Coordinates of C-alpha atoms and ligand atoms in Angstrom, one line a residue:
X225 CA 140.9 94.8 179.8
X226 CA 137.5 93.7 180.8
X227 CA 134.6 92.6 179.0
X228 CA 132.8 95.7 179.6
X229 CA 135.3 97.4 178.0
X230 CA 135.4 95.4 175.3
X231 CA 131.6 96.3 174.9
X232 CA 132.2 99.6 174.9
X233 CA 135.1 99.6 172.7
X234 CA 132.9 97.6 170.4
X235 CA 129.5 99.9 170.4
X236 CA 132.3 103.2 169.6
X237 CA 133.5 101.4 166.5
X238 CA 130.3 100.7 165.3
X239 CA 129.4 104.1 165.8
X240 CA 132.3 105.4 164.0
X241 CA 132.1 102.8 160.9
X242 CA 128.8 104.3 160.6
X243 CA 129.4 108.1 161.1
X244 CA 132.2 107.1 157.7
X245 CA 130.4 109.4 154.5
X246 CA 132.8 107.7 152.0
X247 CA 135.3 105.4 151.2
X248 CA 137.9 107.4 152.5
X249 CA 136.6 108.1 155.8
X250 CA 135.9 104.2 156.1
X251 CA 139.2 103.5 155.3
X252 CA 140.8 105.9 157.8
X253 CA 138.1 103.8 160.4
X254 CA 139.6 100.7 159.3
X255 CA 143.0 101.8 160.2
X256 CA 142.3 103.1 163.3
X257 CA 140.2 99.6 164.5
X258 CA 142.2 96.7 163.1
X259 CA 145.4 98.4 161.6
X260 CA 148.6 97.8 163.1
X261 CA 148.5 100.0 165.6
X262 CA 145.1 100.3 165.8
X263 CA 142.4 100.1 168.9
X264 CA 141.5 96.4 168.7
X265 CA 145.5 95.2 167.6
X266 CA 146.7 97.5 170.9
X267 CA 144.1 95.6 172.8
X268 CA 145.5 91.8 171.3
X269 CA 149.1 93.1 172.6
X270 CA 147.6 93.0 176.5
X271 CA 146.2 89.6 176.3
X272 CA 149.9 88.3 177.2
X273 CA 149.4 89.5 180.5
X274 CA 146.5 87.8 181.5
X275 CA 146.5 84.3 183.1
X276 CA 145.5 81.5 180.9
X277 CA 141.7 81.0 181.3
X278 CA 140.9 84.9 180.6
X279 CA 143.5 85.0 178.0
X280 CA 141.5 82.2 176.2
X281 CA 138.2 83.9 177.0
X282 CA 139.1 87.4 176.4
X283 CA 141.2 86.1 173.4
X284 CA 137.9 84.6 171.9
X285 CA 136.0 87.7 172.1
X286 CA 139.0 89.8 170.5
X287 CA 139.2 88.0 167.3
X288 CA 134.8 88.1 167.6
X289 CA 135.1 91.6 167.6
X290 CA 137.8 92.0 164.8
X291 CA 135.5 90.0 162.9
X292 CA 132.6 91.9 163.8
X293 CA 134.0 95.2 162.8
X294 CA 135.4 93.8 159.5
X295 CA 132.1 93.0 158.6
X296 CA 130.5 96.0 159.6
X297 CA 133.4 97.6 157.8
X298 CA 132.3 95.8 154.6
X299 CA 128.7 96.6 154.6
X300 CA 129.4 99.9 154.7
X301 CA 132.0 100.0 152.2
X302 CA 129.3 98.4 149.8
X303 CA 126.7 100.8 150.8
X304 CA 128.7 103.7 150.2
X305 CA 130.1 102.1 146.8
X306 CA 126.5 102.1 145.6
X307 CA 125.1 105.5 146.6
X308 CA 128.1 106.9 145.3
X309 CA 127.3 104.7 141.5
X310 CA 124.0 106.5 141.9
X311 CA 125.8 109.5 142.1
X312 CA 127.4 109.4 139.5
X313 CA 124.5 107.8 137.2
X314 CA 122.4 110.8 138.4
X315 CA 124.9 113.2 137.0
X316 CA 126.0 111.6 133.7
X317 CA 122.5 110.2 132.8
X318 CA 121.8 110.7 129.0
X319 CA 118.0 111.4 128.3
X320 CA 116.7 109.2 126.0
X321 CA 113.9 110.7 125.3
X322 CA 115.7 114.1 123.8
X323 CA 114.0 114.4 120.0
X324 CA 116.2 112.8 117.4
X325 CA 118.7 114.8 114.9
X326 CA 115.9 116.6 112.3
X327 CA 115.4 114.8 109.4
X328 CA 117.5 116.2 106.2
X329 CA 116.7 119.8 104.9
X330 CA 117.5 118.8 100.8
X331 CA 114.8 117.5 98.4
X332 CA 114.5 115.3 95.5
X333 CA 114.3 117.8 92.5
X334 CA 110.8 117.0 90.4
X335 CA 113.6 116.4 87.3
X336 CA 115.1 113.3 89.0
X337 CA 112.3 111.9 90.5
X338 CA 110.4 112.1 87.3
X339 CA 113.7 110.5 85.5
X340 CA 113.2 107.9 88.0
X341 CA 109.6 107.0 87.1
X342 CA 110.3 107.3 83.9
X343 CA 113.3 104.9 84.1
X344 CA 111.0 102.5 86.2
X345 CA 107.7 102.4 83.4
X346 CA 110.6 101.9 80.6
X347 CA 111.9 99.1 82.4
X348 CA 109.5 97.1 82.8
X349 CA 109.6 97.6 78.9
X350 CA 112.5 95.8 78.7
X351 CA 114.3 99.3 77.8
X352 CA 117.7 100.2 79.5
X353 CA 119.6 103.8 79.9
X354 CA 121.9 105.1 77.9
X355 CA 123.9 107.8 78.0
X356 CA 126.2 110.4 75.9
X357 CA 128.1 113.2 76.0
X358 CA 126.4 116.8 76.1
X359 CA 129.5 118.4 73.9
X360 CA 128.9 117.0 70.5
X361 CA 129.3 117.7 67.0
X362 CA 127.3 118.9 64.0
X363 CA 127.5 115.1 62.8
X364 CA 125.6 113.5 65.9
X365 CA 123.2 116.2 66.7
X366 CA 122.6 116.8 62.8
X367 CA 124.0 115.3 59.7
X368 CA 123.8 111.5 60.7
X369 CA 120.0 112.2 62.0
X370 CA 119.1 113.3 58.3
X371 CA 119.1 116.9 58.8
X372 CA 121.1 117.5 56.1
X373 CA 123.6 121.0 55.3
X374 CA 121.5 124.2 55.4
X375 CA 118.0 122.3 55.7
X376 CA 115.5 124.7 57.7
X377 CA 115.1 122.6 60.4
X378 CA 118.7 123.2 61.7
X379 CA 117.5 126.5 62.6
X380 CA 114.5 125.6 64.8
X381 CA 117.8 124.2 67.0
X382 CA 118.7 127.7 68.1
X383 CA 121.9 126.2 68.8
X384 CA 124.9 126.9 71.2
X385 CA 127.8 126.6 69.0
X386 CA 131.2 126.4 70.7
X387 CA 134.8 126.7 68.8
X388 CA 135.9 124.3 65.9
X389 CA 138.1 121.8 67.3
X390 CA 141.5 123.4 65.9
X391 CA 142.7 121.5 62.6
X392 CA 140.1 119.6 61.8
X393 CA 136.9 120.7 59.5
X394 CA 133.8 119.5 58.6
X395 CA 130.7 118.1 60.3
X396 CA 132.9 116.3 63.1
X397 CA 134.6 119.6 63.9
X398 CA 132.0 121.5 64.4
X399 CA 131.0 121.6 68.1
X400 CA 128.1 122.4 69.9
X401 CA 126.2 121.9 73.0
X402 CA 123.1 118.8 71.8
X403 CA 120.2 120.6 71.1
X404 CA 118.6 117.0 71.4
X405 CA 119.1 113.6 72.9
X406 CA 118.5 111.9 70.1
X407 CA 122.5 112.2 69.3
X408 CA 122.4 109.6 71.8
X409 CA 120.9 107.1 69.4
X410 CA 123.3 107.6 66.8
X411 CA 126.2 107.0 69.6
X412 CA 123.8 103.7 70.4
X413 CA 123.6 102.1 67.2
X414 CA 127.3 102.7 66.2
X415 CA 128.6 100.7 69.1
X416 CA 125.4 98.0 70.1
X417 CA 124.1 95.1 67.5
X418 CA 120.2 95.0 67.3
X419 CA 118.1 94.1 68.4
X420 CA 118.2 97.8 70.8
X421 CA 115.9 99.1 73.2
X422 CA 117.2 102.1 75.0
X423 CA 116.1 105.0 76.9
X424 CA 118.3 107.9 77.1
X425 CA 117.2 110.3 79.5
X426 CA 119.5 113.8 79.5
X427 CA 120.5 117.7 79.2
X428 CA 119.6 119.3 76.5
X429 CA 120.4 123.0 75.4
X430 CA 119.0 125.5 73.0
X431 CA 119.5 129.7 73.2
X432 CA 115.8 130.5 74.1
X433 CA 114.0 131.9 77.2
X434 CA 110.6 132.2 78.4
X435 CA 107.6 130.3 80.3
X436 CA 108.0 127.7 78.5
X437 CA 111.6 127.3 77.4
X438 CA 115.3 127.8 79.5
X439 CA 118.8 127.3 77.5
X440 CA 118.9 124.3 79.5
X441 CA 115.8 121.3 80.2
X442 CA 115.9 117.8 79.8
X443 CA 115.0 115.3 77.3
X444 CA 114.2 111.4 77.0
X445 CA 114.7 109.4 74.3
X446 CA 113.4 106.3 73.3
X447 CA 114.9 104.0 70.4
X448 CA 114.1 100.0 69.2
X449 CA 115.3 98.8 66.6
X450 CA 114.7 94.9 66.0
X451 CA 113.4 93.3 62.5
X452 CA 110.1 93.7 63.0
X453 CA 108.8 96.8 64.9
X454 CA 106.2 99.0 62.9
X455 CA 104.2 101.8 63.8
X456 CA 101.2 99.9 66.1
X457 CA 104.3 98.4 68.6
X458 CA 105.2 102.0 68.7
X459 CA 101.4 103.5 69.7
X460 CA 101.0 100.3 71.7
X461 CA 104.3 101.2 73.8
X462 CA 103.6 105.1 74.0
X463 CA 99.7 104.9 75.2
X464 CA 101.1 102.5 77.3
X465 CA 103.3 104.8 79.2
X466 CA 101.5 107.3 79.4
X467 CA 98.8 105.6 81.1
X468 CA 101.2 104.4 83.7
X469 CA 103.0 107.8 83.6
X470 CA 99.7 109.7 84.1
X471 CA 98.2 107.1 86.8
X472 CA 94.9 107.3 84.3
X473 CA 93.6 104.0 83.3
X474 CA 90.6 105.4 80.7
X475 CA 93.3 107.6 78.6
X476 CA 92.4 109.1 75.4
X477 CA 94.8 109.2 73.2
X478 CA 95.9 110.5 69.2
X479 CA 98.8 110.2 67.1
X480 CA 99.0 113.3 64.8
X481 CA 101.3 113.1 61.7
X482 CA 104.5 115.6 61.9
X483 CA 107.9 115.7 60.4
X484 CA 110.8 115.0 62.2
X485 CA 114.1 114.6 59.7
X486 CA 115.2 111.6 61.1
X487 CA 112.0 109.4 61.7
X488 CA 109.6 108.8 58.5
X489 CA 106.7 108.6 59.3
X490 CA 106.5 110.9 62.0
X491 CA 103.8 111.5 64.5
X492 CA 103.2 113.7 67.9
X493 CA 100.8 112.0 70.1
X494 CA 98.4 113.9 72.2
X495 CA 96.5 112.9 75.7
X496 CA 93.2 113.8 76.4
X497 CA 92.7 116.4 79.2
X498 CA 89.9 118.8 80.1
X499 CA 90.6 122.2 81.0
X500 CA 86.9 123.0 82.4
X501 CA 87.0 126.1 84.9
X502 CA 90.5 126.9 83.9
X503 CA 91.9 123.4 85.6
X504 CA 93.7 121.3 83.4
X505 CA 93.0 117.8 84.3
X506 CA 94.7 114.5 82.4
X507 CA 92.0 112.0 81.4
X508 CA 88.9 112.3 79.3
X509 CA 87.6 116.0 78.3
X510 CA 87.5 117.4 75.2
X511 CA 91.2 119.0 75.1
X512 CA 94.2 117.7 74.0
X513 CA 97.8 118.1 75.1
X514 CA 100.9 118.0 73.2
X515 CA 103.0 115.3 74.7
X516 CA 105.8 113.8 72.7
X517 CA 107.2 113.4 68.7
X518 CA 107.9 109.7 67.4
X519 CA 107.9 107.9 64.5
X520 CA 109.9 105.1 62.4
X521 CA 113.4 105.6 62.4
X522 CA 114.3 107.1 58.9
X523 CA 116.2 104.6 56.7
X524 CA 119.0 106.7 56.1
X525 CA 119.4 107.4 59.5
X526 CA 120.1 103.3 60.1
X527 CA 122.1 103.6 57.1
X528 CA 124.6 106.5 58.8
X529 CA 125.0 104.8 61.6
X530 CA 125.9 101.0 60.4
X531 CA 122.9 99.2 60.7
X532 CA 121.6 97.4 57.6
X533 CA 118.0 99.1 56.4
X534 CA 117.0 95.8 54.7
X535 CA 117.3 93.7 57.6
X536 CA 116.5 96.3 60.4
X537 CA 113.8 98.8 61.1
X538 CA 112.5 100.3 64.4
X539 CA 110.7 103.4 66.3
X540 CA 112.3 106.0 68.3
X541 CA 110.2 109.2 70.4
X542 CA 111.4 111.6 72.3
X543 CA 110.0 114.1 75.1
X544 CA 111.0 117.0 77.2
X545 CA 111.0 116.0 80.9
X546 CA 110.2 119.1 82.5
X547 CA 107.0 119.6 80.6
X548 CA 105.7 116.5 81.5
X549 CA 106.4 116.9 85.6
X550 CA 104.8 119.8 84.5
X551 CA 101.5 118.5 83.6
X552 CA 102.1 115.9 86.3
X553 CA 103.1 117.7 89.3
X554 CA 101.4 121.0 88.7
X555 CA 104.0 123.1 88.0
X556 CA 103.1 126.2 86.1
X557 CA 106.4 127.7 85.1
X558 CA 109.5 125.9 83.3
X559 CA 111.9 128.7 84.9
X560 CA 111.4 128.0 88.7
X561 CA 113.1 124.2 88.0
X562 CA 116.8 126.1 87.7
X563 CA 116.0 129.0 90.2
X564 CA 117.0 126.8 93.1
X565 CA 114.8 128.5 95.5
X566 CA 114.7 127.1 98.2
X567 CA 111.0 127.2 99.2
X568 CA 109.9 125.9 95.6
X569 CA 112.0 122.9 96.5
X570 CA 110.4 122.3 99.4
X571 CA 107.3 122.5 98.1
X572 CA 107.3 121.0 94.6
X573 CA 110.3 118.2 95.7
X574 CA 110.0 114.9 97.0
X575 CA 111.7 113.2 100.7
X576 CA 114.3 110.7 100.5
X577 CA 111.9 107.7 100.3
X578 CA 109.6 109.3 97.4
X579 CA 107.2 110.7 99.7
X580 CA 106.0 114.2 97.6
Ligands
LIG219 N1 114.5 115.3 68.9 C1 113.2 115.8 68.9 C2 113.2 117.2 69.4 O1 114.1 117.6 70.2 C3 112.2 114.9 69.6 C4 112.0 113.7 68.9 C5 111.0 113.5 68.0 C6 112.8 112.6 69.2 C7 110.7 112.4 67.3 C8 112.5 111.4 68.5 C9 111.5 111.3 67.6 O2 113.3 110.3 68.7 O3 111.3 110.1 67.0 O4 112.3 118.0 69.2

């Protein structure tokens, strides 16, 4: 062993920790170089028989080179560790900039977004929902509301009767399917103490079919009772919502007297509208439109359900839903809200933060 040979011995190794592609390789270098039997260990097995001042020299330069290659072997290790990371990061990148999952397909239906609105104007009233069932019987949809046995106006119902309830007869066992919602307010005053102020927003069925009517459309009804509410509180609280419901400010408006069996008196209100080149437009003109009934609640009627007609009095309206999105939205035929097509959803509905 000379030092030349040690310099040769040294430039191969080099060579071959650099010719090592991967870990493996590197490892198998390693071995080779400073394992057991490797090059440089072989090499540390001769010094023995060399005289003192070479052993120390040559010795010296041995456990240089070991330390050398070690080194060398480490670099490369870590540059191969790090290509092969960027490898793998190549391969199992995940592109950020791929679109995001497409936004929901469904709709808010023009019926519960306007029952949200609705709900909204009415509660910033001071009014809270109610709700009741849609199966009822002749005395809730009828008898307590003042319509009494065989008056005319139980025929204007067109009514879906269902079976008697087995057993039983009279008013509470005759069923039906509500014709109105304003069942709800009998439901209401039996079971809440005045003063009341409810809105009850609901189904609503009656056997009739055209443009302007399905067997099934929505109502909402409004009751207060309190000791003092009379007829101006009422117009005050209707013209009121309407111009908030309407988003018109200058909004003409007229109460028109009617009869309704349970309110006395009784009065439809109409908004102004024009209808000037066949487009009808809420605000001033010189049309009217239909919009709701109301009127007093009928003393009897506070009678039939418990509350004290001496002591209490109050208004109550009511309205079909659809016809107002209707006028609203622009929506020219009552049957496309239950067709559930899909493109009439998408056209007339609104996205999941109200957007139309
Ligand atoms: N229930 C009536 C209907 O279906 C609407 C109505 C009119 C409700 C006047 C009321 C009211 O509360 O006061 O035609």
């Amino acid at each position: 062993m000379t030092m030349s040979s040690l310099e040769a011995l040294k430039k191969e190794l080099v060579e071959t920790v650099k010719a090592a592609n991967d870990i493996p390789a590197l490892e198998e270098v390693r071995v080779t170089a400073l394992g057991k039997k490797g090059k440089v260990t072989d090499m540390m097995k001769t010094l023995g028989g060399l005289d003192p001042e070479q052993r120390k020299q040559m010795g010296q330069a041995l456990n240089q080179l070991k330390d050398e290659i070690s080194a060398a072997i480490e670099a490369r290790a870590a540059l191969l560790k790090r290509a092969a990371l960027e490898e793998r990061l190549k391969t199992e990148k995940i592109d950020m900039t791929l679109s995001p999952r497409p936004r929901p397909q469904g709709t808010i239906h023009p019926i519960s977004r306007t029952i949200g609105e609705l709900t909204d104007i009415f509660a910033d009233m001071g009014f809270s929902v109610a709700e009741g069932p849609e199966i009822e019987n002749d005395f809730n949809n009828f008898t307590a509301l003042n319509f009494p046995p065989g008056h005319p106006a139980r025929q204007m119902h067109d009514t879906f009767y269902l079976p008697d309830v087995a057993g039983q007869t009279g008013d509470q066992a005759k069923r039906l399917l509500r014709t109105h919602t304003s069942t709800v307010q009998v439901h209401v005053m039996q079971t809440q103490k005045p003063p009341i102020r409810v809105i009850i927003p609901g189904r609503t069925y009656r056997s009739d079919y055209d443009m302007t009517h399905t067997p099934m459309f929505h109502q909402l009804e409004g009751l207060l009772i309190d000791k003092t509410a009379h007829m101006g509180h009422l117009k005050g609280c209707l013209i009121e919502f309407c111009k908030r419901f309407f988003e018109v400010d200058e909004l003409p408006t007229r109460f028109r007297p009617s009869f309704f069996p349970f309110t006395e008196p009784s009065a439809e209100m109409d908004i102004g509208c024009s209808r000037a080149g066949g487009e009808l437009k809420i605000g001033a003109g010189n049309d009217w439109l239909e919009i709701l009934g109301c009127g007093m609640v009928h003393p009897q009627v506070l009678k039939n359900c418990g509350i004290n007609p001496d002591e209490y009095q109050g208004f109550a309206f009511g309205m079909g839903i659809e016809r107002i999105a209707m006028l609203k939205y622009g929506i020219p035929d009552l049957r496309t809200f239950f067709e559930s097509d899909l493109r009439w959803l998408k056209h007339y509905g609104f996205g999941p933060t109200g957007e139309a």
